Amino acid sequence: MRVVMVCQEWDATGPHPVAADSARDVAVRAWGEAAPHVEIDAFAIGDGGPRSADAVAGSRSRVGGIDAVPFADQGRSEADAGALMVVPSGRDSRWNPLDLASGLLGLAAMAQADARRITVIVPVGNADCAGDATLLWGSGAETPSLVGAARAGLASLDIVILTTTDRPLLGFHGMSSALRDGREADAAVSVAAQAQEERWTGIAREVDAVSSRPMLVGSSRLSDQPGTGAASGLAYCLAALGGRIVTDAAGYLADAAGVARALEGDVAVAVALSPTLSPTSLDHGIASALARAASVAAVPVVAVAPEVHIGRRDLMAAGVAAVYEAGHGADALAAQLGRVAQTWTPRT
């Protein structure tokens, strides 16, 4: 009997956050003590945000204003040893567009010197970036010519943009609507949202003309594509440089870690350790991503989080069999997983 666990940072917004790899170690130890007869395959992955590379083992290299970590895709038959995941230098939790631009240009120069193409994974999640996202294109780069020049300079890179939202850049459900969520009665917020929409509409009118791609179904405008509104428009700016957006960041990282392969065979249950469980995190978090992967192998999925703010109907719709609220801290995680282990992997 086996158990597959996928662990993200535990209690990320609580008083005592636990890094993804440490949460994995706590989980394996707690489950092993409660059910020593079970074999455990445990994976630590990022949350899809700027610090996702913290869960990736490997040495870091400083390139421009960012760090790069080797990222092998274990989900493929042949791991892509040339891929890199980037992360803000130091402990910054947000992307600085200028630092990111210098780092990407540095990686592009390395690729050109080696006469090869490098896959670069940029996890943006949906956190605000530290500065105007258009600075990624260069100073005063709200013009197609500067965007085209920046795009040409990065032609040696295959940029993968990980987001945790489907929000497009423009429109009723676009980036500006995030300002109004829960604050629709605030006149100042409404004015700010309208100003943001107008500014980005002007930018997109110019940039879409050189960056949009033909589509068989739906709008061909880049600004209409899901995920382009992530991280204050940073995802759109990266996509305008030729990057491709992946809105299921958790699923991408889990697949790359080899979770789908681990689910094959005699697996009793798959366990998702989520930083929190809310409607938003359920839609784009590890619980639903693991449920989709596990459904292929007919493996039930349970989720454990410090706090749970969703109902059973939403869980069932996401394919999650059960959810457990553990409370905050590593000790609470260990105690709850001991109980979950006794429920889902009892001695026979």
Short mmCIF file of C-alpha atoms in Angstrom, two decimals:
data_model
loop_
_atom_site.label_atom_id
_atom_site.label_comp_id
_atom_site.label_asym_id
_atom_site.label_seq_id
_atom_site.Cartn_x
_atom_site.Cartn_y
_atom_site.Cartn_z
CA MET A 1 0.00 0.00 0.00
CA ARG A 2 1.29 3.43 -0.96
CA VAL A 3 0.38 7.05 -0.25
CA VAL A 4 1.28 9.98 -2.49
CA MET A 5 1.70 13.39 -0.84
CA VAL A 6 2.18 16.75 -2.51
CA CYS A 7 3.25 19.46 -0.09
CA GLN A 8 3.34 23.21 -0.52
CA GLU A 9 4.50 25.76 2.03
CA TRP A 10 2.48 25.14 5.17
CA ASP A 11 0.71 27.99 6.94
CA ALA A 12 2.26 30.54 4.58
CA THR A 13 0.34 33.49 6.04
CA GLY A 14 0.37 32.27 9.64
CA PRO A 15 2.70 33.15 12.50
CA HIS A 16 5.01 30.20 11.94
CA PRO A 17 5.22 29.31 8.21
CA VAL A 18 6.87 26.01 7.29
CA ALA A 19 8.77 25.71 4.00
CA ALA A 20 7.49 23.14 1.50
CA ASP A 21 10.40 20.73 1.98
CA SER A 22 10.14 20.97 5.78
CA ALA A 23 6.37 20.41 5.60
CA ARG A 24 7.04 17.33 3.49
CA ASP A 25 9.43 15.96 6.13
CA VAL A 26 6.90 16.61 8.91
CA ALA A 27 4.15 14.93 6.88
CA VAL A 28 6.19 11.84 6.07
CA ARG A 29 7.27 11.40 9.68
CA ALA A 30 3.74 11.86 11.08
CA TRP A 31 2.11 9.50 8.58
CA GLY A 32 4.88 6.95 9.00
CA GLU A 33 4.46 6.90 12.77
CA ALA A 34 0.68 6.47 12.51
CA ALA A 35 0.81 3.90 9.67
CA PRO A 36 4.28 2.30 9.50
CA HIS A 37 3.03 -0.34 7.07
CA VAL A 38 2.53 2.29 4.32
CA GLU A 39 5.06 3.33 1.69
CA ILE A 40 5.07 7.10 1.16
CA ASP A 41 6.00 9.07 -1.96
CA ALA A 42 6.17 12.74 -0.97
CA PHE A 43 6.85 15.78 -3.15
CA ALA A 44 7.55 19.39 -2.20
CA ILE A 45 6.48 21.98 -4.78
CA GLY A 46 6.04 25.74 -4.89
CA ASP A 47 2.72 27.56 -4.85
CA GLY A 48 3.15 29.06 -8.33
CA GLY A 49 4.18 32.45 -6.94
CA PRO A 50 7.52 34.26 -7.20
CA ARG A 51 9.19 32.16 -4.47
CA SER A 52 8.24 28.80 -6.04
CA ALA A 53 11.88 27.96 -6.78
CA ASP A 54 12.51 27.77 -3.02
CA ALA A 55 11.01 24.27 -3.21
CA VAL A 56 13.43 23.24 -5.98
CA ALA A 57 16.66 21.55 -4.91
CA GLY A 58 19.81 22.74 -6.61
CA SER A 59 22.43 25.45 -6.63
CA ARG A 60 21.47 29.00 -7.55
CA SER A 61 23.19 31.28 -10.01
CA ARG A 62 22.80 35.05 -9.94
CA VAL A 63 21.91 36.40 -13.37
CA GLY A 64 21.23 40.11 -13.59
CA GLY A 65 18.79 40.98 -10.82
CA ILE A 66 17.41 37.46 -10.28
CA ASP A 67 18.52 33.95 -9.33
CA ALA A 68 18.18 30.87 -11.55
CA VAL A 69 17.80 27.27 -10.36
CA PRO A 70 18.13 24.16 -12.57
CA PHE A 71 14.68 22.65 -13.06
CA ALA A 72 14.43 19.06 -14.32
CA ASP A 73 11.01 17.95 -15.53
CA GLN A 74 10.70 14.49 -14.00
CA GLY A 75 7.29 14.06 -15.57
CA ARG A 76 8.83 13.54 -19.00
CA SER A 77 10.43 10.35 -20.23
CA GLU A 78 13.63 12.34 -20.58
CA ALA A 79 14.17 15.10 -18.03
CA ASP A 80 14.83 18.53 -19.50
CA ALA A 81 18.15 19.22 -17.83
CA GLY A 82 18.48 22.58 -19.55
CA ALA A 83 15.41 24.22 -18.01
CA LEU A 84 15.74 26.90 -15.34
CA MET A 85 13.29 28.35 -12.84
CA VAL A 86 13.90 31.92 -11.79
CA VAL A 87 13.28 33.57 -8.41
CA PRO A 88 13.76 37.09 -7.04
CA SER A 89 17.18 37.50 -5.45
CA GLY A 90 17.39 37.55 -1.67
CA ARG A 91 14.07 37.09 0.10
CA ASP A 92 11.92 39.39 -2.01
CA SER A 93 8.41 38.03 -2.36
CA ARG A 94 7.52 40.13 -5.44
CA TRP A 95 8.98 40.46 -8.90
CA ASN A 96 10.75 43.71 -9.70
CA PRO A 97 10.21 44.14 -13.47
CA LEU A 98 13.59 45.82 -13.98
CA ASP A 99 15.44 43.03 -12.14
CA LEU A 100 13.47 40.39 -14.05
CA ALA A 101 14.28 42.07 -17.36
CA SER A 102 18.01 42.17 -16.62
CA GLY A 103 17.94 38.53 -15.57
CA LEU A 104 16.11 37.36 -18.68
CA LEU A 105 18.49 39.31 -20.92
CA GLY A 106 21.42 37.71 -19.11
CA LEU A 107 19.98 34.23 -19.63
CA ALA A 108 19.32 35.02 -23.30
CA ALA A 109 22.96 36.06 -23.73
CA MET A 110 24.07 32.76 -22.15
CA ALA A 111 21.83 30.81 -24.51
CA GLN A 112 23.11 32.68 -27.54
CA ALA A 113 26.73 32.10 -26.49
CA ASP A 114 26.05 28.36 -26.23
CA ALA A 115 24.00 28.36 -29.48
CA ARG A 116 21.02 26.74 -27.79
CA ARG A 117 17.52 27.52 -26.60
CA ILE A 118 16.82 27.59 -22.86
CA THR A 119 13.46 26.99 -21.22
CA VAL A 120 12.95 29.55 -18.45
CA ILE A 121 10.05 29.14 -16.01
CA VAL A 122 8.83 32.39 -14.48
CA PRO A 123 6.29 31.77 -11.68
CA VAL A 124 4.30 34.97 -11.18
CA GLY A 125 1.28 33.54 -9.36
CA ASN A 126 -1.01 36.52 -8.91
CA ALA A 127 0.93 38.69 -6.49
CA ASP A 128 1.42 42.36 -7.29
CA CYS A 129 4.81 43.12 -8.80
CA ALA A 130 7.17 45.67 -7.28
CA GLY A 131 6.84 48.43 -9.85
CA ASP A 132 5.26 49.13 -13.22
CA ALA A 133 5.05 45.85 -15.13
CA THR A 134 5.74 47.56 -18.46
CA LEU A 135 9.28 48.35 -17.27
CA LEU A 136 10.00 44.75 -18.24
CA TRP A 137 10.06 45.99 -21.84
CA GLY A 138 12.40 48.89 -21.13
CA SER A 139 12.12 52.50 -20.01
CA GLY A 140 9.07 54.13 -21.58
CA ALA A 141 8.31 50.86 -23.35
CA GLU A 142 4.59 51.36 -23.96
CA THR A 143 5.30 51.28 -27.70
CA PRO A 144 5.33 48.35 -30.14
CA SER A 145 8.85 49.12 -31.36
CA LEU A 146 10.41 48.75 -27.91
CA VAL A 147 8.36 45.63 -27.20
CA GLY A 148 9.51 44.15 -30.49
CA ALA A 149 13.15 44.93 -29.69
CA ALA A 150 12.85 43.30 -26.26
CA ARG A 151 11.17 40.29 -27.82
CA ALA A 152 13.98 39.90 -30.35
CA GLY A 153 16.55 40.07 -27.57
CA LEU A 154 14.90 37.14 -25.79
CA ALA A 155 14.35 34.98 -28.88
CA SER A 156 16.74 32.33 -27.52
CA LEU A 157 14.47 31.71 -24.51
CA ASP A 158 11.34 29.58 -24.24
CA ILE A 159 9.57 31.47 -21.44
CA VAL A 160 6.90 29.60 -19.45
CA ILE A 161 4.74 31.91 -17.33
CA LEU A 162 3.04 30.25 -14.35
CA THR A 163 -0.05 32.00 -12.97
CA THR A 164 -2.65 31.13 -10.38
CA THR A 165 -5.53 32.95 -12.04
CA ASP A 166 -7.51 32.87 -15.27
CA ARG A 167 -8.07 36.62 -15.10
CA PRO A 168 -7.47 38.34 -18.47
CA LEU A 169 -5.83 41.73 -18.72
CA LEU A 170 -8.92 43.68 -19.79
CA GLY A 171 -12.69 43.51 -19.60
CA PHE A 172 -15.36 43.07 -16.96
CA HIS A 173 -13.44 40.18 -15.39
CA GLY A 174 -10.04 41.69 -16.13
CA MET A 175 -7.22 42.92 -13.97
CA SER A 176 -8.94 46.11 -12.82
CA SER A 177 -11.81 44.10 -11.33
CA ALA A 178 -9.39 42.77 -8.70
CA LEU A 179 -9.27 46.26 -7.21
CA ARG A 180 -13.02 46.27 -6.70
CA ASP A 181 -13.44 42.80 -5.22
CA GLY A 182 -15.35 43.34 -1.98
CA ARG A 183 -15.01 47.14 -2.23
CA GLU A 184 -17.56 48.01 -4.89
CA ALA A 185 -19.07 50.78 -2.72
CA ASP A 186 -15.76 52.66 -2.44
CA ALA A 187 -15.83 55.50 -4.97
CA ALA A 188 -12.05 56.03 -4.84
CA VAL A 189 -11.43 52.36 -5.64
CA SER A 190 -13.83 52.55 -8.59
CA VAL A 191 -12.02 55.60 -9.98
CA ALA A 192 -8.63 53.85 -9.58
CA ALA A 193 -9.95 50.73 -11.30
CA GLN A 194 -11.31 52.78 -14.20
CA ALA A 195 -8.00 54.63 -14.59
CA GLN A 196 -6.10 51.35 -14.58
CA GLU A 197 -8.43 49.89 -17.20
CA GLU A 198 -8.04 52.93 -19.45
CA ARG A 199 -4.26 52.92 -19.20
CA TRP A 200 -3.91 49.23 -20.00
CA THR A 201 -6.46 49.49 -22.80
CA GLY A 202 -4.21 52.07 -24.45
CA ILE A 203 -1.17 49.86 -23.99
CA ALA A 204 -2.94 46.75 -25.29
CA ARG A 205 -4.26 48.61 -28.34
CA GLU A 206 -0.64 49.10 -29.43
CA VAL A 207 1.03 45.95 -28.10
CA ASP A 208 -1.68 43.47 -29.15
CA ALA A 209 -1.07 44.48 -32.75
CA VAL A 210 2.45 43.03 -32.65
CA SER A 211 2.00 40.30 -30.04
CA SER A 212 -1.35 38.60 -30.66
CA ARG A 213 -1.46 35.16 -32.22
CA PRO A 214 -3.97 33.50 -34.56
CA MET A 215 -6.61 31.45 -32.72
CA LEU A 216 -9.00 28.87 -34.12
CA VAL A 217 -11.49 29.55 -31.33
CA GLY A 218 -12.03 32.74 -29.32
CA SER A 219 -10.34 36.10 -29.44
CA SER A 220 -6.88 36.34 -30.93
CA ARG A 221 -6.03 39.42 -28.87
CA LEU A 222 -3.31 38.72 -26.32
CA SER A 223 -5.02 40.96 -23.75
CA ASP A 224 -8.11 38.70 -23.83
CA GLN A 225 -6.18 35.52 -23.04
CA PRO A 226 -6.66 33.82 -19.63
CA GLY A 227 -3.95 34.66 -17.13
CA THR A 228 -2.69 37.84 -18.81
CA GLY A 229 -4.02 39.94 -15.93
CA ALA A 230 -1.90 38.11 -13.34
CA ALA A 231 0.58 40.00 -11.17
CA SER A 232 -0.53 43.52 -12.10
CA GLY A 233 -0.15 42.76 -15.82
CA LEU A 234 3.32 41.22 -15.53
CA ALA A 235 2.04 38.01 -17.14
CA TYR A 236 0.80 40.05 -20.11
CA CYS A 237 4.16 41.79 -20.46
CA LEU A 238 5.99 38.45 -20.43
CA ALA A 239 3.53 36.96 -22.92
CA ALA A 240 4.10 39.93 -25.23
CA LEU A 241 7.76 38.89 -25.30
CA GLY A 242 6.76 35.47 -26.65
CA GLY A 243 6.16 33.63 -23.38
CA ARG A 244 3.37 31.10 -22.99
CA ILE A 245 1.01 31.31 -20.03
CA VAL A 246 0.10 28.28 -17.90
CA THR A 247 -2.79 29.15 -15.58
CA ASP A 248 -2.60 25.84 -13.70
CA ALA A 249 0.70 26.53 -11.92
CA ALA A 250 0.17 23.87 -9.26
CA GLY A 251 -0.64 21.22 -11.86
CA TYR A 252 2.40 22.16 -13.93
CA LEU A 253 4.74 21.94 -10.93
CA ALA A 254 3.21 18.67 -9.73
CA ASP A 255 3.52 17.12 -13.20
CA ALA A 256 7.13 18.25 -13.46
CA ALA A 257 7.89 16.71 -10.08
CA GLY A 258 6.67 13.33 -11.33
CA VAL A 259 3.45 13.10 -9.32
CA ALA A 260 1.46 11.50 -12.16
CA ARG A 261 3.94 8.62 -12.36
CA ALA A 262 3.82 8.13 -8.60
CA LEU A 263 0.03 7.77 -8.74
CA GLU A 264 0.33 4.64 -10.86
CA GLY A 265 0.04 1.30 -9.09
CA ASP A 266 -1.24 0.41 -5.62
CA VAL A 267 -2.00 3.86 -4.20
CA ALA A 268 -4.54 4.02 -1.38
CA VAL A 269 -4.90 7.80 -1.22
CA ALA A 270 -3.30 11.02 -2.46
CA VAL A 271 -2.85 13.85 0.02
CA ALA A 272 -2.57 17.56 -0.79
CA LEU A 273 -1.04 19.88 1.80
CA SER A 274 -2.30 23.33 0.89
CA PRO A 275 -1.32 26.71 2.41
CA THR A 276 -5.04 27.44 2.75
CA LEU A 277 -8.31 26.29 1.23
CA SER A 278 -10.61 28.98 -0.11
CA PRO A 279 -12.67 29.15 -3.31
CA THR A 280 -9.76 30.83 -5.12
CA SER A 281 -7.07 28.44 -3.88
CA LEU A 282 -9.32 25.47 -4.65
CA ASP A 283 -9.73 26.60 -8.26
CA HIS A 284 -6.01 27.10 -8.84
CA GLY A 285 -4.31 25.26 -5.98
CA ILE A 286 -2.76 21.89 -5.36
CA ALA A 287 -5.91 20.14 -4.11
CA SER A 288 -7.81 20.38 -7.39
CA ALA A 289 -4.66 19.87 -9.46
CA LEU A 290 -3.89 16.65 -7.58
CA ALA A 291 -7.52 15.55 -7.92
CA ARG A 292 -7.34 15.91 -11.70
CA ALA A 293 -4.15 13.85 -11.87
CA ALA A 294 -5.45 11.23 -9.44
CA SER A 295 -8.76 10.80 -11.27
CA VAL A 296 -6.91 9.11 -14.14
CA ALA A 297 -5.69 6.43 -11.73
CA ALA A 298 -8.98 6.33 -9.73
CA VAL A 299 -7.19 7.37 -6.55
CA PRO A 300 -9.13 9.34 -3.89
CA VAL A 301 -7.70 12.70 -2.85
CA VAL A 302 -7.86 14.34 0.56
CA ALA A 303 -6.68 17.85 1.38
CA VAL A 304 -5.21 19.21 4.60
CA ALA A 305 -4.85 22.92 5.29
CA PRO A 306 -4.38 25.21 8.29
CA GLU A 307 -7.74 26.83 7.55
CA VAL A 308 -10.68 25.73 5.40
CA HIS A 309 -13.17 28.23 3.96
CA ILE A 310 -15.08 26.12 1.43
CA GLY A 311 -18.08 23.83 1.57
CA ARG A 312 -18.44 20.18 0.76
CA ARG A 313 -20.32 20.84 -2.50
CA ASP A 314 -17.34 22.78 -3.90
CA LEU A 315 -14.97 20.05 -2.76
CA MET A 316 -17.03 17.38 -4.50
CA ALA A 317 -17.10 19.45 -7.69
CA ALA A 318 -13.30 19.65 -7.55
CA GLY A 319 -12.98 15.90 -7.07
CA VAL A 320 -11.68 16.11 -3.48
CA ALA A 321 -13.01 13.30 -1.28
CA ALA A 322 -12.38 14.94 2.09
CA VAL A 323 -10.75 17.98 3.67
CA TYR A 324 -9.23 18.42 7.11
CA GLU A 325 -8.50 21.66 8.96
CA ALA A 326 -5.33 21.23 10.99
CA GLY A 327 -4.69 24.61 12.59
CA HIS A 328 -1.48 26.58 12.50
CA GLY A 329 2.09 25.40 12.87
CA ALA A 330 4.11 22.24 12.23
CA ASP A 331 2.87 20.49 15.37
CA ALA A 332 -0.76 20.95 14.35
CA LEU A 333 0.06 19.55 10.91
CA ALA A 334 1.71 16.46 12.40
CA ALA A 335 -1.16 15.82 14.80
CA GLN A 336 -3.82 16.09 12.12
CA LEU A 337 -1.95 13.92 9.63
CA GLY A 338 -1.64 11.21 12.26
CA ARG A 339 -5.42 11.12 12.50
CA VAL A 340 -5.88 11.27 8.72
CA ALA A 341 -3.44 8.37 8.31
CA GLN A 342 -5.46 6.22 10.70
CA THR A 343 -8.63 6.98 8.73
CA TRP A 344 -7.30 6.45 5.21
CA THR A 345 -4.63 3.80 5.69
CA PRO A 346 -5.80 1.64 8.61
CA ARG A 347 -4.07 -1.62 9.41
CA THR A 348 -5.77 -4.56 7.73
#
